[in-house]
XYZ file of C-alpha atoms in Angstrom:
725
model
C 165.936 -124.548 120.339
C 162.866 -123.008 122.359
C 160.730 -120.743 119.664
C 160.816 -116.975 120.316
C 157.347 -115.403 121.486
C 155.463 -113.697 119.461
C 153.242 -110.723 120.782
C 150.064 -111.579 118.657
C 149.498 -115.603 118.055
C 148.577 -115.910 114.972
C 148.064 -117.914 112.796
C 147.970 -120.211 115.985
C 150.905 -122.128 116.826
C 150.227 -126.166 117.827
C 147.180 -125.932 115.733
C 146.930 -127.436 112.267
C 144.438 -127.453 109.614
C 141.308 -124.774 109.749
C 141.567 -124.310 113.466
C 145.094 -122.842 112.780
C 143.541 -119.778 111.012
C 140.503 -119.556 113.628
C 141.334 -116.396 116.196
C 140.708 -117.439 119.408
C 137.859 -115.860 121.705
C 140.291 -113.645 123.713
C 141.477 -112.383 120.157
C 138.256 -111.615 118.691
C 137.567 -109.950 122.241
C 140.615 -108.134 121.483
C 139.831 -107.597 117.981
C 136.053 -106.350 118.864
C 137.590 -104.181 121.676
C 139.910 -102.415 119.209
C 137.031 -101.986 116.311
C 134.621 -100.163 118.789
C 137.544 -98.153 120.453
C 139.045 -96.782 117.163
C 135.762 -96.351 115.891
C 134.817 -94.376 119.223
C 137.755 -92.627 118.832
C 137.457 -91.256 115.490
C 133.683 -90.672 116.190
C 135.414 -88.508 119.258
C 137.302 -86.736 116.925
C 135.081 -86.086 114.332
C 132.373 -84.578 117.061
C 135.296 -82.468 118.642
C 136.344 -81.248 115.453
C 133.382 -80.601 113.351
C 131.591 -77.273 114.073
C 128.441 -75.895 113.064
C 128.372 -73.951 109.753
C 126.552 -70.739 109.010
C 123.307 -71.548 107.594
C 122.490 -71.805 104.312
C 122.228 -68.629 102.184
C 119.262 -69.879 100.958
C 117.518 -70.324 104.375
C 118.435 -66.761 104.951
C 115.910 -65.574 101.839
C 112.624 -64.725 102.654
C 109.879 -63.285 100.568
C 107.950 -59.982 100.931
C 104.197 -60.039 101.981
C 102.056 -57.319 101.348
C 98.253 -57.026 102.896
C 95.120 -55.668 101.587
C 93.917 -52.924 103.758
C 91.514 -55.149 105.583
C 94.571 -57.408 106.499
C 94.276 -60.080 103.902
C 97.075 -61.057 101.734
C 97.936 -58.898 98.578
C 100.565 -60.820 96.882
C 104.394 -62.223 98.121
C 107.279 -61.326 96.071
C 110.824 -62.510 96.305
C 112.724 -65.436 95.086
C 112.183 -67.420 98.086
C 108.582 -67.730 99.067
C 109.151 -67.922 102.926
C 108.274 -65.171 106.197
C 110.132 -66.111 109.090
C 107.784 -66.878 112.361
C 108.410 -67.187 116.162
C 107.102 -70.313 117.861
C 105.020 -68.130 120.073
C 102.862 -67.163 116.600
C 102.529 -71.135 116.198
C 99.496 -72.307 117.693
C 100.438 -75.162 120.347
C 97.932 -77.132 118.866
C 99.817 -77.150 115.021
C 103.264 -77.637 116.818
C 101.840 -80.747 118.525
C 100.728 -81.934 115.134
C 104.129 -81.650 113.916
C 105.901 -83.669 116.498
C 103.231 -86.158 116.816
C 103.871 -86.874 113.228
C 107.493 -86.579 112.734
C 109.300 -86.836 116.317
C 107.447 -87.621 119.284
C 109.908 -88.066 121.339
C 111.696 -84.550 120.200
C 111.654 -82.767 123.989
C 113.311 -85.968 125.616
C 115.670 -86.873 123.043
C 119.331 -85.664 122.491
C 118.719 -84.195 118.405
C 119.195 -88.078 117.387
C 117.150 -91.220 117.101
C 119.408 -94.430 117.346
C 116.671 -96.873 115.843
C 115.733 -94.358 112.974
C 119.119 -94.284 112.195
C 119.360 -98.264 112.469
C 116.613 -98.293 109.825
C 118.130 -96.081 107.451
C 121.505 -97.645 107.775
C 119.782 -101.415 107.400
C 117.692 -99.964 104.458
C 120.666 -98.250 102.493
C 122.665 -101.769 102.872
C 119.965 -103.242 100.995
C 120.287 -101.261 98.258
C 117.592 -98.693 98.722
C 118.526 -95.012 98.567
C 119.450 -93.455 101.779
C 116.131 -92.835 104.388
C 116.259 -89.917 106.590
C 115.463 -91.977 110.091
C 115.549 -88.115 111.260
C 114.311 -86.576 114.197
C 113.222 -82.739 113.863
C 116.766 -81.859 115.319
C 118.066 -83.206 111.918
C 115.595 -82.178 109.243
C 116.365 -78.430 110.727
C 119.845 -79.164 110.180
C 119.527 -80.707 107.228
C 117.264 -77.578 106.018
C 119.573 -75.009 107.429
C 123.192 -75.861 107.660
C 123.501 -78.656 104.924
C 122.058 -80.172 101.489
C 119.637 -81.861 100.295
C 122.081 -84.885 99.102
C 121.446 -88.757 99.938
C 124.877 -89.875 100.893
C 126.657 -91.729 103.821
C 128.814 -88.612 104.033
C 126.406 -86.492 104.686
C 124.643 -87.911 106.590
C 126.981 -88.244 109.193
C 127.586 -84.732 109.169
C 124.167 -84.580 109.714
C 124.069 -86.967 112.741
C 127.138 -84.932 114.401
C 125.682 -81.441 114.063
C 122.711 -82.351 115.405
C 124.191 -83.724 118.666
C 125.977 -80.651 119.275
C 123.139 -78.254 118.005
C 120.705 -80.287 120.298
C 123.201 -79.358 123.135
C 124.077 -75.538 121.718
C 120.132 -74.454 121.341
C 116.943 -74.890 123.062
C 114.308 -77.177 121.798
C 111.663 -74.228 120.994
C 114.606 -72.483 118.979
C 115.369 -75.960 117.137
C 111.465 -76.170 116.722
C 111.376 -72.697 115.491
C 113.876 -73.151 113.144
C 112.322 -76.422 111.475
C 109.008 -75.052 110.805
C 110.416 -71.617 109.699
C 112.988 -74.147 106.653
C 110.357 -76.999 106.225
C 109.197 -77.165 102.439
C 105.530 -77.785 102.071
C 105.041 -77.612 98.284
C 103.549 -74.831 96.107
C 106.574 -73.002 96.556
C 106.465 -72.781 99.794
C 109.436 -72.830 102.182
C 108.195 -72.339 105.940
C 104.542 -72.693 108.016
C 103.634 -69.185 107.383
C 104.145 -69.491 103.961
C 102.310 -72.803 103.839
C 99.495 -71.582 106.096
C 99.013 -68.741 103.575
C 99.191 -71.000 100.382
C 96.850 -73.835 101.291
C 94.309 -71.835 103.312
C 95.155 -68.351 103.066
C 95.483 -67.593 106.674
C 98.176 -66.179 108.807
C 99.842 -68.979 110.702
C 98.056 -67.880 114.509
C 94.621 -69.032 113.055
C 95.121 -72.490 111.844
C 93.612 -74.975 113.807
C 94.751 -78.483 114.806
C 93.260 -80.115 111.348
C 94.930 -77.866 109.295
C 97.965 -78.529 110.965
C 97.640 -81.858 110.457
C 97.424 -81.951 106.769
C 100.546 -79.400 106.738
C 102.128 -81.745 108.786
C 101.178 -84.104 106.305
C 102.474 -82.256 103.659
C 106.075 -82.123 104.472
C 106.446 -85.874 103.993
C 105.063 -85.784 100.284
C 105.057 -82.027 99.328
C 105.560 -82.457 95.866
C 102.372 -84.873 95.988
C 99.886 -83.551 98.358
C 100.514 -80.349 96.946
C 97.867 -81.584 94.667
C 95.401 -82.327 96.678
C 92.858 -79.461 95.918
C 92.955 -81.275 92.527
C 94.049 -84.840 91.799
C 91.872 -87.440 93.307
C 94.483 -89.859 94.340
C 96.532 -87.028 96.249
C 93.532 -86.435 98.156
C 93.000 -89.764 99.219
C 96.410 -90.149 100.530
C 96.528 -86.649 102.046
C 93.337 -87.758 103.651
C 94.735 -90.597 105.033
C 98.089 -88.907 106.004
C 95.926 -86.401 108.099
C 93.961 -88.811 109.833
C 96.909 -90.781 110.958
C 98.662 -87.208 112.555
C 95.526 -86.598 114.526
C 95.340 -90.384 115.674
C 99.195 -89.527 116.735
C 97.887 -86.300 118.712
C 95.424 -88.503 120.541
C 97.763 -91.296 121.507
C 100.738 -88.912 122.543
C 98.125 -87.251 124.548
C 97.710 -83.841 122.964
C 94.442 -84.262 121.476
C 91.700 -85.761 123.237
C 89.228 -88.480 121.547
C 86.390 -86.339 122.017
C 88.600 -83.616 119.957
C 89.363 -86.008 117.315
C 85.670 -86.646 116.927
C 84.989 -83.354 116.051
C 87.557 -82.836 113.998
C 86.778 -85.732 111.695
C 83.150 -84.786 111.518
C 84.154 -81.553 110.404
C 85.692 -83.291 107.350
C 88.909 -83.137 105.787
C 90.254 -79.649 105.457
C 90.662 -79.148 101.987
C 93.285 -77.036 100.968
C 92.215 -73.852 98.370
C 92.590 -74.422 94.401
C 95.905 -73.843 93.551
C 97.134 -72.255 89.800
C 100.905 -72.664 89.398
C 102.113 -69.331 88.361
C 99.533 -67.148 89.662
C 101.451 -64.179 91.287
C 101.699 -60.503 90.359
C 98.692 -60.657 87.721
C 96.116 -58.276 87.166
C 96.160 -55.018 89.017
C 97.932 -56.740 91.290
C 101.509 -56.113 89.799
C 100.894 -52.510 89.716
C 99.698 -52.070 93.272
C 103.176 -53.915 94.565
C 105.007 -51.710 92.433
C 103.167 -48.524 93.920
C 104.082 -49.841 97.533
C 107.777 -50.952 96.775
C 108.438 -47.555 95.217
C 106.480 -45.733 98.121
C 108.451 -47.913 100.806
C 111.765 -47.257 99.401
C 111.137 -43.510 99.418
C 110.018 -43.260 102.912
C 112.818 -45.104 104.173
C 116.389 -45.384 103.099
C 117.314 -48.867 104.726
C 114.660 -50.422 102.415
C 116.372 -50.981 98.668
C 116.149 -53.262 95.879
C 118.736 -55.216 97.538
C 117.270 -55.771 101.058
C 113.995 -56.323 99.139
C 115.305 -58.976 97.250
C 116.640 -60.736 100.526
C 112.816 -60.750 101.723
C 111.207 -60.536 105.470
C 109.486 -57.012 105.147
C 105.770 -57.213 105.606
C 104.088 -54.095 103.856
C 100.625 -53.179 104.578
C 98.881 -51.367 101.908
C 95.859 -48.875 101.799
C 94.871 -50.374 99.017
C 90.583 -51.776 99.173
C 90.577 -55.040 97.742
C 86.882 -54.415 96.803
C 87.169 -50.847 95.455
C 90.313 -52.303 93.342
C 88.239 -55.009 92.088
C 85.195 -52.713 90.963
C 87.676 -50.106 89.475
C 88.772 -52.764 87.021
C 85.588 -54.222 86.806
C 84.502 -50.679 85.255
C 87.212 -50.355 83.353
C 86.840 -53.925 81.959
C 82.717 -53.177 81.137
C 83.196 -49.534 79.310
C 85.873 -50.598 77.434
C 83.904 -53.987 76.488
C 80.904 -51.548 75.485
C 82.705 -49.114 73.590
C 85.736 -50.528 71.938
C 86.392 -53.054 69.306
C 89.670 -53.911 68.751
C 89.142 -56.640 66.267
C 86.905 -54.828 63.786
C 88.437 -51.377 64.558
C 92.548 -51.068 64.778
C 91.975 -47.684 66.300
C 91.219 -49.064 69.171
C 93.852 -51.618 69.689
C 96.356 -49.418 71.711
C 94.003 -47.451 73.987
C 95.035 -46.871 77.607
C 93.201 -46.772 80.669
C 94.733 -44.972 83.940
C 92.645 -44.523 86.818
C 93.320 -43.638 90.475
C 90.751 -43.454 93.687
C 91.757 -41.531 96.710
C 89.929 -40.953 100.269
C 89.262 -36.980 100.788
C 90.106 -36.822 104.669
C 93.200 -39.054 104.290
C 94.620 -39.475 101.632
C 94.810 -43.311 101.529
C 94.652 -44.667 97.488
C 92.008 -47.108 97.589
C 92.491 -48.620 94.194
C 94.101 -47.708 91.097
C 93.743 -49.108 87.499
C 97.294 -49.613 85.768
C 96.396 -51.241 83.060
C 96.188 -54.866 81.604
C 98.682 -56.828 83.877
C 101.829 -57.807 84.023
C 100.671 -60.979 82.417
C 100.183 -59.136 79.237
C 103.298 -57.637 79.026
C 102.079 -54.168 80.286
C 104.722 -52.937 83.291
C 103.941 -49.300 83.061
C 101.544 -47.961 85.775
C 98.843 -46.185 83.895
C 97.799 -44.381 87.158
C 101.038 -43.319 88.078
C 102.260 -41.985 84.976
C 103.778 -38.760 84.476
C 103.541 -37.798 80.613
C 99.927 -37.645 79.968
C 98.708 -34.259 80.090
C 95.518 -33.204 81.645
C 93.781 -30.358 80.113
C 91.148 -28.747 81.040
C 91.292 -30.593 84.466
C 94.044 -28.195 85.198
C 91.330 -25.572 85.074
C 90.733 -25.538 89.042
C 93.793 -24.860 89.881
C 93.822 -22.007 88.219
C 90.494 -20.799 89.433
C 91.583 -21.579 93.100
C 94.830 -19.629 92.509
C 92.539 -16.809 91.409
C 89.868 -17.219 94.326
C 93.005 -17.247 96.791
C 95.414 -14.548 95.286
C 93.639 -12.010 92.945
C 94.445 -11.151 90.012
C 96.642 -8.214 88.142
C 93.389 -7.230 85.500
C 95.075 -3.312 85.145
C 99.152 -2.762 84.814
C 100.667 -1.450 87.527
C 97.612 -2.068 89.911
C 97.772 -4.625 93.125
C 95.748 -7.831 92.203
C 92.194 -7.467 92.383
C 89.934 -10.144 93.847
C 88.041 -12.430 91.970
C 85.147 -14.776 92.019
C 83.467 -17.584 89.892
C 81.234 -14.683 88.548
C 84.023 -12.532 87.494
C 83.585 -12.168 83.798
C 86.220 -12.718 80.884
C 86.146 -12.469 77.174
C 85.591 -16.058 75.880
C 85.578 -15.060 72.361
C 87.449 -16.745 69.509
C 91.085 -15.347 68.098
C 91.713 -13.202 71.408
C 94.931 -11.580 72.017
C 96.378 -12.299 75.700
C 98.140 -9.971 77.826
C 100.825 -10.150 80.674
C 100.317 -8.478 83.530
C 102.432 -5.666 82.009
C 99.608 -5.150 79.793
C 101.797 -6.630 76.500
C 100.296 -8.942 74.243
C 102.076 -12.490 74.747
C 103.853 -13.233 71.717
C 103.730 -16.345 69.182
C 106.476 -16.779 66.945
C 104.317 -19.496 65.271
C 101.321 -16.757 64.527
C 101.765 -14.734 61.101
C 101.657 -11.653 63.319
C 104.004 -12.669 65.689
C 101.578 -12.438 68.511
C 99.672 -14.879 70.186
C 95.729 -15.014 69.145
C 94.088 -17.834 71.297
C 91.545 -19.943 69.294
C 88.643 -22.102 70.595
C 87.737 -24.976 68.642
C 84.669 -23.293 67.392
C 84.029 -19.616 66.351
C 81.514 -19.208 68.832
C 81.009 -15.923 69.938
C 80.636 -16.062 73.663
C 81.506 -12.779 74.673
C 82.045 -11.872 78.389
C 81.291 -14.729 80.829
C 81.571 -15.929 83.710
C 84.492 -17.727 85.208
C 81.662 -20.313 86.394
C 79.962 -20.581 83.059
C 83.869 -20.766 81.030
C 84.496 -23.938 83.445
C 80.849 -25.502 82.604
C 81.351 -25.082 78.909
C 84.887 -25.550 79.372
C 85.377 -22.080 76.891
C 89.081 -21.753 77.468
C 90.474 -18.616 76.454
C 88.990 -16.860 79.470
C 91.216 -19.428 81.793
C 94.135 -18.516 79.702
C 93.756 -15.050 80.361
C 92.820 -15.258 84.092
C 96.211 -17.518 84.100
C 98.300 -14.704 83.109
C 96.585 -11.924 85.112
C 97.074 -14.420 88.343
C 100.310 -15.253 87.126
C 102.593 -18.283 86.772
C 104.550 -18.420 90.023
C 101.117 -18.072 91.494
C 99.671 -20.928 89.843
C 102.463 -22.964 90.220
C 102.917 -22.502 93.995
C 98.622 -23.289 93.956
C 99.508 -26.468 92.060
C 102.132 -27.666 94.564
C 100.290 -26.651 97.457
C 97.335 -29.190 96.251
C 99.913 -32.011 95.853
C 101.080 -31.663 92.265
C 104.911 -32.560 91.896
C 106.971 -29.860 90.465
C 108.680 -31.902 87.854
C 104.873 -32.930 86.586
C 104.304 -29.176 86.173
C 104.788 -27.541 82.340
C 106.787 -24.743 81.861
C 105.223 -21.172 81.854
C 102.932 -20.863 78.967
C 99.676 -19.547 77.938
C 98.857 -23.531 77.409
C 100.198 -24.218 81.064
C 96.874 -22.204 82.251
C 94.538 -25.205 80.356
C 96.376 -28.095 81.246
C 99.909 -29.199 79.514
C 101.415 -30.172 82.756
C 101.598 -33.774 83.266
C 100.860 -35.094 86.484
C 99.940 -38.911 87.272
C 96.098 -39.923 87.644
C 97.166 -40.566 91.424
C 97.950 -36.895 91.975
C 95.226 -35.750 90.078
C 92.874 -37.719 92.130
C 94.786 -35.751 95.231
C 94.525 -32.443 93.855
C 90.270 -32.846 93.390
C 90.370 -35.044 96.864
C 91.609 -31.569 98.441
C 88.517 -29.481 97.041
C 86.352 -32.400 98.504
C 88.474 -31.949 102.039
C 87.110 -28.182 102.058
C 91.196 -26.916 101.454
C 93.091 -29.645 104.049
C 95.231 -31.415 101.733
C 96.204 -35.159 102.377
C 98.875 -36.315 100.411
C 98.151 -39.716 98.380
C 100.069 -42.438 99.870
C 99.641 -46.201 99.573
C 101.754 -48.125 102.537
C 100.392 -47.809 106.072
C 102.744 -49.584 107.810
C 105.959 -51.869 107.234
C 107.510 -54.664 109.759
C 111.175 -56.107 108.888
C 111.079 -59.396 110.455
C 108.315 -58.331 112.699
C 109.517 -55.355 113.829
C 107.667 -51.952 113.087
C 109.899 -49.698 111.044
C 109.795 -45.933 111.639
C 108.527 -43.365 108.997
C 105.063 -44.958 107.666
C 102.415 -43.595 109.904
C 99.782 -41.505 107.687
C 100.429 -38.399 106.412
C 99.044 -35.404 108.058
C 96.380 -33.343 106.101
C 97.492 -29.574 106.112
C 95.673 -26.602 105.173
C 96.334 -25.949 101.280
C 93.030 -23.693 100.323
C 90.949 -21.567 102.714
C 87.504 -23.229 103.112
C 85.790 -20.696 101.317
C 87.996 -21.095 98.583
C 87.682 -24.924 98.049
C 83.694 -24.821 98.672
C 83.638 -22.252 95.788
C 85.645 -24.474 93.351
C 83.524 -27.353 94.131
C 80.057 -25.335 93.440
C 81.690 -24.542 90.366
C 82.220 -28.367 89.439
C 78.936 -29.163 90.811
C 77.893 -27.267 87.810
C 80.140 -28.998 85.557
C 78.084 -32.082 86.062
C 74.712 -30.335 86.546
C 74.720 -28.727 82.945
C 78.121 -28.817 81.993
C 80.563 -31.261 80.141
C 80.118 -33.819 82.240
C 76.766 -34.091 82.106
C 76.966 -37.807 81.861
C 78.136 -37.788 85.524
C 74.567 -37.690 86.062
C 74.113 -40.811 85.861
C 75.780 -41.768 89.597
C 72.586 -40.176 91.123
C 74.339 -38.469 93.701
C 75.732 -35.331 94.551
C 79.185 -35.022 92.884
C 81.760 -32.402 91.366
C 83.886 -32.701 88.429
C 85.919 -32.030 85.670
C 86.791 -33.169 81.710
C 89.322 -32.732 80.188
C 90.478 -33.554 76.345
C 94.463 -32.293 75.352
C 96.212 -31.685 71.954
C 94.923 -33.582 68.802
C 92.872 -35.725 71.070
C 95.798 -37.366 72.544
C 94.169 -37.690 76.045
C 90.958 -37.070 77.582
C 90.292 -37.315 81.365
C 87.517 -37.060 83.849
C 88.233 -36.386 87.717
C 85.264 -36.184 89.825
C 84.494 -36.710 93.383
C 81.809 -36.724 96.463
C 82.609 -35.864 99.917
C 83.586 -39.965 100.384
C 85.996 -40.440 97.098
C 87.709 -38.661 94.244
C 88.821 -40.529 91.507
C 90.606 -39.709 87.948
C 90.226 -41.556 85.319
C 92.635 -40.919 82.044
C 91.950 -42.492 78.417
C 95.252 -42.337 76.196
C 96.708 -43.966 73.135
C 100.218 -45.792 73.494
C 101.877 -48.331 70.982
C 104.136 -50.536 73.818
C 106.521 -50.470 70.041
C 106.743 -46.527 69.965
C 105.907 -44.988 73.246
C 104.353 -41.633 72.167
C 100.933 -40.418 72.807
C 98.854 -41.137 69.292
C 95.306 -39.396 68.433
C 92.233 -40.678 69.882
C 90.537 -39.793 67.161
C 88.364 -42.461 65.819
C 88.642 -44.149 68.777
C 85.048 -45.654 70.023
C 83.884 -44.840 66.531
C 83.854 -41.342 67.415
C 85.130 -38.291 65.541
C 86.293 -36.755 68.710
C 86.862 -38.191 71.637
C 86.450 -35.841 74.844
C 86.694 -36.391 78.631
C 82.721 -36.518 78.907
C 82.809 -39.252 76.815
C 84.291 -42.622 77.819
C 86.478 -41.966 80.644
C 83.293 -40.137 82.416
C 81.379 -43.345 81.309
C 84.118 -45.536 83.639
C 84.490 -42.508 86.256
C 80.278 -43.262 87.094
C 80.287 -46.420 86.568
C 83.083 -47.353 89.428
C 81.570 -44.825 91.402
C 78.146 -45.962 91.765
C 79.764 -49.539 92.965
C 82.377 -47.845 95.298
C 79.829 -45.927 96.962
C 76.957 -48.501 97.130
C 75.716 -48.175 100.876
C 76.965 -44.997 101.575
C 75.057 -42.059 101.902
C 74.226 -38.700 99.515
C 76.332 -36.788 101.201
C 75.826 -32.881 100.542
C 79.185 -30.887 99.770
C 79.568 -27.613 102.632
C 77.538 -24.445 101.012
C 80.298 -22.149 99.770
C 80.848 -19.360 101.629
C 80.102 -15.542 100.168
C 83.556 -14.526 98.454
C 82.163 -10.587 98.273
C 82.019 -8.932 95.138
C 84.863 -9.863 92.462
C 86.243 -7.857 89.548
C 85.660 -8.091 85.819
C 88.307 -8.341 82.853
C 88.446 -4.719 81.840
C 86.293 -4.435 78.865
C 83.506 -6.219 80.323
C 80.342 -4.441 80.029
C 78.203 -4.297 83.663
C 74.591 -3.873 84.132
C 73.036 -0.408 85.158
C 70.431 -0.460 87.888
C 68.056 1.223 85.201
C 67.943 -0.845 82.858
C 69.287 -4.291 84.212
C 70.210 -6.679 80.774
C 68.040 -9.216 79.990
C 69.263 -13.322 80.659
C 71.661 -13.820 77.517
C 72.356 -10.470 76.833
C 75.234 -7.529 77.568
C 74.958 -3.994 77.742
C 76.874 -3.870 74.506
C 73.847 -6.214 72.929
C 76.256 -8.944 72.408
C 74.785 -12.318 72.866
C 76.080 -14.617 75.633
C 74.805 -18.179 75.483
C 72.761 -18.764 78.725
C 73.965 -21.786 81.099
C 72.291 -24.696 80.161
C 73.062 -28.439 78.802
C 75.384 -28.415 76.588
C 75.097 -28.158 72.909
C 77.228 -29.636 70.137
C 79.129 -26.692 69.827
C 79.547 -25.859 73.432
C 80.751 -29.256 74.374
C 83.248 -29.257 71.560
C 84.951 -25.829 72.408
C 88.064 -26.085 73.008
C 91.385 -24.041 72.846
C 94.127 -23.537 70.157
C 97.147 -23.162 72.145
C 100.552 -23.289 70.163
C 100.331 -26.449 69.887
C 97.908 -27.468 72.755
C 94.064 -27.824 72.698
C 92.450 -28.083 75.746
C 89.228 -29.223 77.278
């Protein structure tokens, strides 16, 4: 009976032994066709069904870059140190460095390299780790869409997506994405961050030699990042760098002559790297200021958007002046304070700010010891430290501009720096209605203003009262001008309304608490002949390369008439020439300024300026564990600490350095303000018997305007709970 024919003759009929189990040539061919056909179908199905995934969220994160006013990088912040760039920003030689090192067939291959894949598979089959064998396209896919795991499934997915990416995107888009997502070590993601980290240059400034090192660093970033300090890493990095340049010659993108010049110049060693360095010293405070300014001037910039990164923030901060201000603080602190042996010196804080009068640019600040010392509050921008007698020029400016009601029911009368007011101790103050100002703390129920010493000044000019910081004339002047006029003048000069104290006698001698930045801005307005330019810290912001609106420099506005501002300046020049600020004469150039000391010596100020620069310095004590102002008594071994002492020393040291090379520019001559009015009761000289210097019609002796004596320099007002100088 014939056997039924089988569809597959296996095991083979009519064969015996081993031959029965060996497939025929036809069967082998069919099996191969079936295998390859099935594989092709599976791959085809996988290719058809796989989709290009969304980019990994981390690849969308960038850092924000902050720049000094000269365009160099001040700092970066953000969870990822990356700043995306366009391919056009990368020099052609640098692009070819990477292509030569990683994928010389980049512009002709379909996105994958079969030979590289085969090498990787063989290596894996031999028991080694899975190697990439990767083209630039594959590395871009791995960095942007996948993870870094070394598995067959991830590798297979990478190949499929790379093929699709190669068909869907241009080579320029792929290369740009690759350069923006490579990791270079030193926490640098992308070529822009790498250029900054390794060479402190923008990517546009890199040459082929530096690009060759960065192309080498991609190969072993965790090792080559130490090429600045580790001899082994440097030697291997140099060898790889040399190989990359040789590859550039081999593919025709570098001539032998160019290669020889780079060899003669030597290995482009990266700059020294200190892991963990960042927002240290004054940098943290500068970044803090710039971030706050950016958020305040563009509602689209928020903490959330800043955390995603991509902003380039160009600040007004001057690198040199910032360093000089910090150095001045450190030098004077070292000379005057001894925290190791004098406990009262341990909690002393300094804040300072420097502003350009003509523009309002904040050029430098000193915010404190630095974030690395757990001091996060910016002393230059803090509001809470009373300014003391540095507020008096504001009162004088208001009086010169608005006049003063010296007699009840009368119109305001003109005031000049020569106007005389009673400077005696213990006088009672009247309001504009002629009523004595009340004080519930006084046994009489009325306010008796007291100077720090019982010296009888008699009626003295407002100029002399400013120079010697005699406060009672300015309390009475403030009442006569009126709180509203003084407060409006302060706001016009740039003080924030929230920093101004409530109406009281103490308001006129400095119970308000503006920041050092704002006080520098006020005095900058005097320096600029009454043109007020709001202090600002950011000149330009771009988001992923696109400039944002709203960051043009504030236009200066007229705050005071030139005659008023110039007369205030003239009075403040006298403070340095023969008043409480004589230590500032060590600057050796034309300057004006005012000292200030507050209640129980809880703060001491000096604010001064030249035509080119206005700077404020504040000294106070505050225990970080108990954030409230403490007395400065005993600081630096001094029984009393005045603004004319340590703050003036810091100011002078800084201004001397900051103004080096600039001319000693004069202030404008003050215009004559005309006849001013004295406070009622002030004696006036008679034509027939003019008083001698230092005398009055009533015979009271008034001190001549001389360099301060100890009693004069310590004359401070006791106003309620505030004493201000």
